[in-house]
């Protein structure tokens, strides 16, 4: 699909009818987008997916109607130029006047980058009849007809020819004939081609004579109606390309400096550029009256005077770093004198008092007891604690009068585990109690029996796990569970009570299953945990 030509929409036809009655049609914008082609161009009221509105329009009348011109925007993103339309201003609001879409033949527009700039201009030719006044809402100032351009160039050339000699192409503010000192009074910043009225004092006071065909370029650097800084440069047509220049500043012209051909600039006396450099190398200034910080725009003598004031106010300690040079030093009191009770004279400085110095030479360095400070005793014990004895009689009963030895186990005996686990898969016959594991306890005590058995996958029957005594006649109980419907069955067992077992007693773990045939136990674990 490609561009088929702009289609007049239904809204556009109504807007055209109004324009023919009012004799005026106003274009508002050219819109571009990247939407896919719609089914009917004529019924479109807007672009499918509009991207940009081009409102800087130029309209040119043609024999059939008009031509609209606009520039594509400079954007940061790439996009497809697929649809286009024209918006007109109607009595009841803006309307989509014409529309077109090129579908798959869309042009890919590359964004503007720092290395290159893509600039595109579009011109649409519209056929319009019976409308005399065709305009745009926001006329563009970017477009000039070729005839207008040529006329402007011709006018500019005529103005230049009347204001400058034929051999002088440079022009900023034009030719000035007369005393250049009068330019300072005008205070006009810029550059001038200056031709003296005569080669004498009219060019500037203390001037160097100029030939009748010589000009010089006068640069006014700062606009100041009272006094403008200027530099005059003279180019002499004497075959040697001599250059002479001078500077006007601080209310006076400085002497002319001359460069003869390729030779060095001649020496300059006091007040010359060299003199100015000398003044910067050895500036004259006065100390400021108070400490004030420097600010932007201060002259060099002012800055140096402020710095000098800061240095003058610095005290000696700023340079010596010595404590003795401090002003208003704090007074440090003398060291406190201390005298022990057994000493005659006071001592200062580092003081190290001993028991002998304070009258305790016959007192040992341990706690001393007296009638008013008796030694402690332990009440309620079966024995006594006197003096510095290292041992005391142990209590034989607890708070309830029970024998401590018979009632309580040593801490190290509590929680001892005796355990075992199945090391290989074991086949269990159908509906027969079968021993799987045994554990022998090492000490007399009360035990909790814990076990776990993994049966291979089978959904038939039940699974039973229980703990048996040494001779397999007595049982400590265990759970019975139905076979798992999801695969292997895992049964966990805990003894029904915590039996008291003698030392070296053997506890057995039995299992039973009725799946209809032998069934493997793949994993089993059993332990006896001593409680007391």
Coordinates of C-alpha atoms in Angstrom, one line a residue:
X1 CA 0.0 0.0 0.0
X2 CA 1.3 3.6 -0.8
X3 CA 0.0 7.1 -0.6
X4 CA -3.2 7.2 -2.6
X5 CA -3.9 10.9 -2.3
X6 CA -5.6 13.0 0.4
X7 CA -9.2 12.0 0.9
X8 CA -11.8 14.6 1.9
X9 CA -13.5 13.4 5.0
X10 CA -17.2 13.8 5.9
X11 CA -16.3 16.5 8.5
X12 CA -14.0 18.1 6.0
X13 CA -16.8 18.3 3.4
X14 CA -19.1 20.0 6.0
X15 CA -16.3 22.4 6.9
X16 CA -15.8 23.2 3.2
X17 CA -19.5 23.9 2.7
X18 CA -19.4 26.4 5.6
X19 CA -16.3 28.0 4.2
X20 CA -17.9 28.5 0.8
X21 CA -20.9 30.2 2.5
X22 CA -18.6 32.3 4.7
X23 CA -16.0 32.8 1.9
X24 CA -13.2 31.9 4.3
X25 CA -11.3 28.7 5.1
X26 CA -8.8 28.6 8.0
X27 CA -6.2 25.8 8.3
X28 CA -4.9 25.1 11.8
X29 CA -2.3 22.3 11.5
X30 CA -0.9 19.4 9.6
X31 CA -0.9 16.2 11.7
X32 CA 1.3 13.2 11.2
X33 CA 1.0 9.7 12.9
X34 CA 2.0 6.1 12.7
X35 CA -1.4 4.3 13.0
X36 CA -2.4 1.4 10.8
X37 CA -4.8 2.2 7.9
X38 CA -8.5 2.4 8.9
X39 CA -11.3 0.7 6.9
X40 CA -12.8 3.9 5.6
X41 CA -10.7 7.1 5.1
X42 CA -13.7 9.3 4.6
X43 CA -15.3 8.7 8.0
X44 CA -12.1 9.4 10.0
X45 CA -12.5 12.1 12.6
X46 CA -8.9 12.0 13.7
X47 CA -5.6 10.1 13.0
X48 CA -5.5 6.5 14.2
X49 CA -2.4 7.2 16.3
X50 CA -1.3 10.9 16.0
X51 CA 2.3 11.8 16.9
X52 CA 2.9 15.5 16.1
X53 CA 1.0 18.6 15.0
X54 CA 2.8 21.0 12.7
X55 CA 1.2 24.4 13.4
X56 CA 3.8 26.7 11.8
X57 CA 2.2 26.7 8.4
X58 CA 2.7 28.7 5.2
X59 CA -0.1 29.0 2.7
X60 CA 0.5 29.8 -1.0
X61 CA -2.4 30.3 -3.4
X62 CA -2.5 28.2 -6.6
X63 CA -4.8 28.2 -9.6
X64 CA -6.7 25.2 -8.2
X65 CA -6.6 26.2 -4.5
X66 CA -3.6 26.4 -2.2
X67 CA -0.4 24.8 -1.1
X68 CA 0.4 24.2 2.6
X69 CA 4.1 24.0 3.8
X70 CA 5.5 22.9 7.1
X71 CA 8.7 21.5 8.6
X72 CA 8.8 18.2 10.4
X73 CA 9.7 18.6 14.2
X74 CA 13.2 17.8 15.6
X75 CA 12.5 15.0 18.0
X76 CA 14.5 12.5 20.1
X77 CA 12.7 9.3 19.0
X78 CA 12.6 7.4 15.7
X79 CA 9.1 6.8 14.3
X80 CA 7.3 5.6 11.1
X81 CA 5.6 8.3 9.0
X82 CA 2.5 6.4 8.0
X83 CA -0.6 8.7 8.2
X84 CA -1.2 12.4 7.5
X85 CA -4.1 14.8 7.8
X86 CA -5.0 18.5 7.8
X87 CA -7.0 20.1 10.6
X88 CA -9.2 23.1 9.8
X89 CA -11.0 25.5 12.3
X90 CA -14.7 25.2 11.8
X91 CA -17.6 27.0 13.5
X92 CA -18.3 24.0 15.8
X93 CA -14.7 23.1 16.5
X94 CA -11.6 21.7 14.8
X95 CA -12.2 19.1 12.1
X96 CA -10.1 16.6 10.2
X97 CA -10.3 18.0 6.7
X98 CA -8.4 15.5 4.6
X99 CA -6.7 12.1 5.5
X100 CA -4.3 9.6 3.9
X101 CA -2.4 6.5 5.1
X102 CA 0.5 4.7 3.3
X103 CA 0.3 1.4 5.3
X104 CA 3.3 -0.9 5.0
X105 CA 5.1 1.7 2.8
X106 CA 5.7 4.0 5.8
X107 CA 8.9 6.0 5.9
X108 CA 11.2 5.5 9.0
X109 CA 12.1 8.9 10.4
X110 CA 15.4 8.9 12.3
X111 CA 15.7 11.3 15.3
X112 CA 18.0 14.2 15.4
X113 CA 21.4 13.5 17.1
X114 CA 24.4 15.5 18.0
X115 CA 26.3 14.2 15.0
X116 CA 23.7 14.9 12.4
X117 CA 20.3 16.6 11.9
X118 CA 17.5 15.3 9.8
X119 CA 15.3 18.1 8.5
X120 CA 12.2 17.3 6.4
X121 CA 9.7 19.7 4.9
X122 CA 6.3 18.7 3.5
X123 CA 4.1 20.6 1.0
X124 CA 0.5 19.6 0.4
X125 CA -1.5 20.8 -2.6
X126 CA -5.2 21.2 -2.0
X127 CA -8.0 21.8 -4.5
X128 CA -10.5 24.3 -3.2
X129 CA -13.1 26.3 -5.1
X130 CA -15.4 29.1 -4.3
X131 CA -13.4 30.3 -1.3
X132 CA -11.7 33.6 -1.7
X133 CA -10.0 33.9 1.7
X134 CA -7.8 31.0 2.6
X135 CA -5.6 31.5 5.7
X136 CA -3.8 29.7 8.5
X137 CA -4.4 30.1 12.3
X138 CA -0.7 30.7 13.1
X139 CA 1.3 31.9 10.1
X140 CA 4.9 30.7 9.9
X141 CA 7.8 33.1 9.9
X142 CA 10.2 30.4 8.6
X143 CA 9.4 30.7 5.0
X144 CA 10.3 33.4 2.5
X145 CA 9.5 33.5 -1.2
X146 CA 12.5 33.5 -3.5
X147 CA 11.5 36.9 -4.9
X148 CA 11.3 38.4 -1.4
X149 CA 14.7 36.9 -0.6
X150 CA 16.3 38.4 -3.7
X151 CA 14.8 41.8 -3.1
X152 CA 16.2 41.8 0.5
X153 CA 19.7 40.9 -0.7
X154 CA 19.7 43.6 -3.3
X155 CA 18.6 46.2 -0.8
X156 CA 21.4 45.2 1.6
X157 CA 24.0 45.4 -1.1
X158 CA 22.9 48.9 -2.0
X159 CA 23.2 50.0 1.6
X160 CA 26.7 48.6 1.9
X161 CA 27.9 50.2 -1.3
X162 CA 26.7 53.7 -0.1
X163 CA 28.4 53.4 3.3
X164 CA 31.8 51.9 2.6
X165 CA 34.6 52.4 0.1
X166 CA 34.7 49.9 -2.7
X167 CA 37.9 48.3 -1.3
X168 CA 36.6 48.0 2.3
X169 CA 34.4 44.9 2.8
X170 CA 34.3 45.0 6.6
X171 CA 31.4 46.8 8.1
X172 CA 29.9 46.8 11.6
X173 CA 28.6 50.3 12.4
X174 CA 29.8 52.0 9.2
X175 CA 32.3 54.6 8.2
X176 CA 33.2 57.4 10.6
X177 CA 35.1 60.4 9.4
X178 CA 36.3 62.8 12.1
X179 CA 37.9 62.8 15.5
X180 CA 37.5 59.4 17.1
X181 CA 37.3 61.0 20.6
X182 CA 33.8 61.9 19.8
X183 CA 32.8 58.3 19.5
X184 CA 33.5 57.9 23.2
X185 CA 30.8 60.4 23.9
X186 CA 28.3 58.4 21.9
X187 CA 29.0 55.3 24.1
X188 CA 28.2 52.9 21.2
X189 CA 29.9 49.5 21.6
X190 CA 31.1 48.0 18.3
X191 CA 33.6 48.3 15.5
X192 CA 34.1 51.2 13.1
X193 CA 36.1 51.8 9.9
X194 CA 37.5 55.3 10.6
X195 CA 38.9 57.6 7.9
X196 CA 40.3 60.8 9.4
X197 CA 39.1 64.1 7.9
X198 CA 42.8 65.0 7.5
X199 CA 46.0 63.3 8.6
X200 CA 46.7 65.5 11.6
X201 CA 45.3 65.9 15.1
X202 CA 41.8 65.0 13.9
X203 CA 42.4 61.3 14.2
X204 CA 43.3 61.5 17.9
X205 CA 45.3 63.8 20.1
X206 CA 49.0 63.0 19.8
X207 CA 48.3 61.0 16.7
X208 CA 50.7 59.6 14.1
X209 CA 50.1 61.1 10.7
X210 CA 48.0 58.9 8.3
X211 CA 48.1 58.8 4.6
X212 CA 45.1 60.0 2.7
X213 CA 44.1 56.4 1.8
X214 CA 44.6 54.9 5.2
X215 CA 41.8 53.6 7.5
X216 CA 41.9 52.1 10.9
X217 CA 39.6 49.8 12.8
X218 CA 38.2 51.3 16.0
X219 CA 36.9 48.7 18.6
X220 CA 34.7 50.0 21.4
X221 CA 34.8 47.3 24.0
X222 CA 32.6 48.6 26.8
X223 CA 29.4 50.7 26.5
X224 CA 29.8 53.7 28.8
X225 CA 28.5 57.1 28.0
X226 CA 31.0 58.7 30.3
X227 CA 34.1 56.8 29.1
X228 CA 34.4 53.8 26.8
X229 CA 37.4 51.5 26.6
X230 CA 38.6 51.6 23.0
X231 CA 41.4 50.2 20.9
X232 CA 42.3 51.7 17.6
X233 CA 44.3 49.6 15.1
X234 CA 45.7 51.3 11.9
X235 CA 46.6 49.4 8.8
X236 CA 48.8 51.5 6.5
X237 CA 49.0 50.9 2.8
X238 CA 52.7 51.7 2.5
X239 CA 53.8 48.4 1.1
X240 CA 55.3 47.2 4.5
X241 CA 51.9 46.4 6.2
X242 CA 52.9 48.6 9.2
X243 CA 50.4 48.2 12.1
X244 CA 49.9 50.9 14.7
X245 CA 47.6 50.6 17.6
X246 CA 46.7 52.5 20.8
X247 CA 44.3 52.1 23.7
X248 CA 42.0 54.6 25.3
X249 CA 41.0 53.8 28.9
X250 CA 41.0 55.5 32.4
X251 CA 40.1 58.8 30.7
X252 CA 43.0 59.1 28.4
X253 CA 44.7 57.8 25.2
X254 CA 47.9 55.9 25.7
X255 CA 50.8 56.5 23.2
X256 CA 50.7 54.8 19.8
X257 CA 52.5 51.4 19.5
X258 CA 54.0 50.6 16.1
X259 CA 54.9 47.3 14.5
X260 CA 57.0 47.9 11.4
X261 CA 56.4 45.0 9.0
X262 CA 57.6 41.9 10.8
X263 CA 59.8 43.7 13.3
X264 CA 59.2 43.8 17.1
X265 CA 57.0 46.4 18.7
X266 CA 59.2 49.4 19.8
X267 CA 59.8 50.3 23.4
X268 CA 57.0 52.1 25.2
X269 CA 57.5 54.7 27.9
X270 CA 55.6 55.2 31.1
X271 CA 51.9 54.8 30.7
X272 CA 52.3 52.3 27.9
X273 CA 51.2 48.6 27.9
X274 CA 54.6 47.8 29.4
X275 CA 53.9 50.3 32.1
X276 CA 50.6 48.7 32.9
X277 CA 52.2 45.3 33.2
X278 CA 54.9 46.8 35.5
X279 CA 52.1 48.2 37.6
X280 CA 50.5 44.8 37.9
X281 CA 53.8 43.2 38.9
X282 CA 54.4 45.8 41.7
X283 CA 50.9 47.1 42.7
X284 CA 50.4 50.0 45.1
X285 CA 47.8 49.6 47.7
X286 CA 46.8 50.6 51.3
X287 CA 45.7 48.4 54.2
X288 CA 41.9 48.3 54.7
X289 CA 40.4 49.9 57.8
X290 CA 38.6 46.8 58.9
X291 CA 38.4 43.1 58.2
X292 CA 36.1 42.7 55.2
X293 CA 35.9 39.7 52.9
X294 CA 36.8 40.2 49.3
X295 CA 33.9 40.1 46.8
X296 CA 33.7 39.6 43.1
X297 CA 34.3 42.9 41.3
X298 CA 36.8 44.3 43.8
X299 CA 39.8 46.0 42.2
X300 CA 43.2 44.4 42.7
X301 CA 44.5 47.2 45.2
X302 CA 41.3 46.8 47.2
X303 CA 41.7 43.0 47.4
X304 CA 45.3 43.3 48.5
X305 CA 44.4 45.9 51.1
X306 CA 41.8 43.6 52.6
X307 CA 44.2 40.7 52.7
X308 CA 46.8 43.0 54.4
X309 CA 44.3 43.9 57.1
X310 CA 43.7 40.2 57.9
X311 CA 47.4 39.5 58.2
X312 CA 48.0 42.6 60.4
X313 CA 45.3 41.4 62.9
X314 CA 46.8 37.9 63.3
X315 CA 48.4 37.4 66.7
X316 CA 51.8 36.0 67.4
X317 CA 50.4 32.5 68.2
X318 CA 49.2 32.2 64.6
X319 CA 52.8 32.0 63.5
X320 CA 54.5 30.4 66.5
X321 CA 51.9 27.9 67.7
X322 CA 53.2 28.4 71.2
X323 CA 50.9 28.2 74.3
X324 CA 52.9 31.1 75.9
X325 CA 51.8 33.4 73.0
X326 CA 48.1 32.9 73.8
X327 CA 46.1 35.9 75.2
X328 CA 43.8 35.5 78.2
X329 CA 45.4 32.1 79.2
X330 CA 43.4 30.3 81.9
X331 CA 45.1 30.0 85.3
X332 CA 45.9 26.5 86.4
X333 CA 45.7 25.9 90.2
X334 CA 48.7 24.4 92.0
X335 CA 48.7 20.7 92.7
X336 CA 46.8 19.5 95.9
X337 CA 49.2 18.6 98.8
X338 CA 48.6 15.3 100.6
X339 CA 50.0 14.1 103.9
X340 CA 49.6 10.7 105.5
X341 CA 48.7 10.4 109.1
X342 CA 52.2 8.9 109.9
X343 CA 54.0 11.5 107.7
X344 CA 55.5 14.8 108.8
X345 CA 55.7 16.7 105.5
X346 CA 53.1 17.2 102.8
X347 CA 53.7 15.7 99.3
X348 CA 52.6 16.9 95.8
X349 CA 52.9 15.5 92.3
X350 CA 52.4 11.7 91.9
X351 CA 51.2 10.5 95.3
X352 CA 51.5 6.8 96.3
X353 CA 50.3 6.3 99.9
X354 CA 51.1 3.0 101.7
X355 CA 49.5 1.5 104.7
X356 CA 52.5 2.6 106.8
X357 CA 52.1 6.2 105.6
X358 CA 48.5 6.4 106.8
X359 CA 49.1 4.5 110.1
X360 CA 48.0 1.0 109.1
X361 CA 51.4 -0.7 109.1
X362 CA 50.2 -3.5 111.5
X363 CA 47.0 -4.2 109.6
X364 CA 46.9 -6.9 106.9
X365 CA 45.2 -6.3 103.5
X366 CA 42.2 -8.6 104.2
X367 CA 38.8 -8.2 105.8
X368 CA 39.1 -7.8 109.6
X369 CA 36.1 -8.8 111.8
X370 CA 35.1 -7.4 115.2
X371 CA 32.2 -7.4 117.6
X372 CA 30.5 -4.7 115.6
X373 CA 31.4 -6.4 112.3
X374 CA 31.1 -10.2 112.9
X375 CA 32.0 -12.8 110.3
X376 CA 29.1 -14.2 108.3
X377 CA 27.5 -17.6 109.0
X378 CA 25.2 -19.9 107.0
X379 CA 21.9 -20.5 108.8
X380 CA 19.7 -23.6 108.2
X381 CA 22.5 -26.0 107.2
X382 CA 23.1 -29.3 108.8
X383 CA 26.7 -28.2 109.6
X384 CA 28.3 -24.9 110.2
X385 CA 30.5 -22.4 108.2
X386 CA 33.1 -20.7 110.3
X387 CA 36.3 -18.8 109.7
X388 CA 37.7 -19.1 106.2
X389 CA 36.9 -22.8 105.8
X390 CA 37.0 -23.9 102.2
X391 CA 34.3 -26.6 102.5
X392 CA 30.8 -27.0 104.0
X393 CA 28.6 -30.0 104.8
X394 CA 26.3 -30.8 101.8
X395 CA 22.5 -30.9 102.4
X396 CA 21.1 -34.5 102.4
X397 CA 17.4 -33.6 101.7
X398 CA 15.5 -31.3 99.4
X399 CA 12.9 -28.7 100.5
X400 CA 10.2 -31.4 100.8
X401 CA 12.4 -33.7 103.0
X402 CA 13.1 -36.2 100.3
X403 CA 16.5 -37.9 100.0
X404 CA 18.4 -35.9 97.3
X405 CA 20.6 -39.0 96.3
X406 CA 17.5 -41.3 95.9
X407 CA 15.2 -38.7 94.3
X408 CA 17.4 -36.9 91.8
X409 CA 19.6 -38.2 89.0
X410 CA 23.0 -36.6 88.2
X411 CA 22.6 -34.0 85.4
X412 CA 24.8 -36.1 83.1
X413 CA 22.4 -39.1 83.3
X414 CA 19.3 -37.3 82.1
X415 CA 18.4 -37.4 78.4
X416 CA 20.7 -40.3 77.5
X417 CA 19.5 -41.9 74.2
X418 CA 19.8 -45.5 73.1
X419 CA 19.0 -45.8 69.4
X420 CA 19.4 -47.9 66.3
X421 CA 18.2 -47.9 62.6
X422 CA 17.6 -50.3 59.8
X423 CA 20.7 -50.7 57.6
X424 CA 19.0 -52.7 54.7
X425 CA 15.6 -53.2 53.2
X426 CA 13.7 -56.0 55.0
X427 CA 10.8 -58.1 53.6
X428 CA 7.8 -58.4 55.9
X429 CA 5.5 -61.5 55.4
X430 CA 1.7 -61.0 55.0
X431 CA -0.2 -60.7 58.3
X432 CA 2.7 -61.9 60.6
X433 CA 4.3 -60.0 63.5
X434 CA 7.9 -59.5 62.5
X435 CA 10.8 -58.1 64.5
X436 CA 12.7 -55.2 62.7
X437 CA 14.9 -53.5 65.3
X438 CA 16.1 -54.0 69.0
X439 CA 17.6 -51.5 71.5
X440 CA 19.3 -52.3 74.8
X441 CA 19.3 -49.7 77.5
X442 CA 22.5 -49.1 79.5
X443 CA 21.2 -48.0 82.8
X444 CA 18.1 -48.5 85.0
X445 CA 15.6 -45.7 84.5
X446 CA 12.3 -44.5 83.1
X447 CA 12.3 -44.4 79.3
X448 CA 10.2 -43.0 76.4
X449 CA 10.2 -45.4 73.4
X450 CA 10.0 -43.7 69.9
X451 CA 10.1 -45.3 66.5
X452 CA 9.3 -44.8 62.8
X453 CA 8.8 -47.3 59.9
X454 CA 8.6 -46.7 56.1
X455 CA 6.6 -49.3 54.2
X456 CA 7.0 -49.7 50.4
X457 CA 4.1 -48.4 48.2
X458 CA 0.9 -50.5 48.4
X459 CA -2.6 -49.3 48.9
X460 CA -4.1 -52.5 50.4
X461 CA -4.7 -53.3 54.1
X462 CA -3.2 -51.8 57.2
X463 CA 0.2 -51.2 58.7
X464 CA 1.0 -51.9 62.5
X465 CA 4.0 -50.8 64.6
X466 CA 4.5 -51.7 68.2
X467 CA 7.2 -52.1 71.0
X468 CA 7.7 -55.5 72.6
X469 CA 9.6 -56.6 75.8
X470 CA 12.8 -58.6 76.0
X471 CA 11.0 -62.0 75.7
X472 CA 8.5 -60.6 73.1
X473 CA 5.6 -61.5 75.4
X474 CA 4.9 -58.1 76.9
X475 CA 3.9 -55.1 74.7
X476 CA 4.4 -51.4 75.3
X477 CA 1.9 -50.6 72.6
X478 CA 2.1 -48.8 69.2
X479 CA -0.2 -47.4 66.4
X480 CA -2.0 -49.1 63.6
X481 CA -2.8 -47.2 60.3
X482 CA -4.4 -47.8 57.0
X483 CA -2.2 -48.1 53.9
X484 CA -1.6 -44.8 52.2
X485 CA -3.5 -44.1 48.9
X486 CA -0.7 -41.9 47.6
X487 CA 2.1 -44.4 47.8
X488 CA 4.5 -45.5 50.6
X489 CA 3.1 -45.6 54.1
X490 CA 5.1 -44.0 57.0
X491 CA 4.0 -44.9 60.6
X492 CA 5.4 -43.2 63.6
X493 CA 5.2 -44.9 67.1
X494 CA 5.5 -43.7 70.7
X495 CA 5.1 -46.1 73.7
X496 CA 1.7 -45.9 75.4
X497 CA 3.5 -45.3 78.7
X498 CA 7.0 -44.6 79.9
X499 CA 8.2 -47.9 81.3
X500 CA 10.8 -48.3 84.0
X501 CA 13.5 -50.6 82.6
X502 CA 16.4 -52.3 84.3
X503 CA 20.0 -52.0 83.0
X504 CA 20.8 -54.0 79.9
X505 CA 17.1 -54.5 79.1
X506 CA 16.3 -55.1 75.5
X507 CA 13.3 -53.5 73.7
X508 CA 12.1 -54.8 70.4
X509 CA 10.3 -53.0 67.5
X510 CA 7.8 -55.2 65.7
X511 CA 5.7 -54.5 62.5
X512 CA 2.7 -56.2 60.8
X513 CA 1.1 -55.7 57.4
X514 CA -1.7 -57.4 55.5
X515 CA -1.3 -56.2 51.9
X516 CA -1.9 -59.7 50.6
X517 CA 1.7 -60.6 50.2
X518 CA 5.2 -59.8 51.4
X519 CA 6.0 -56.0 51.6
X520 CA 9.3 -54.4 52.1
X521 CA 10.2 -52.0 55.0
X522 CA 12.7 -49.6 53.3
X523 CA 13.6 -47.5 56.4
X524 CA 13.1 -47.9 60.2
X525 CA 14.4 -46.1 63.3
X526 CA 14.0 -46.8 67.0
X527 CA 15.3 -45.1 70.2
X528 CA 14.8 -45.2 74.0
X529 CA 15.1 -41.8 75.7
X530 CA 15.8 -41.8 79.4
X531 CA 13.5 -39.5 81.3
X532 CA 14.7 -40.0 84.9

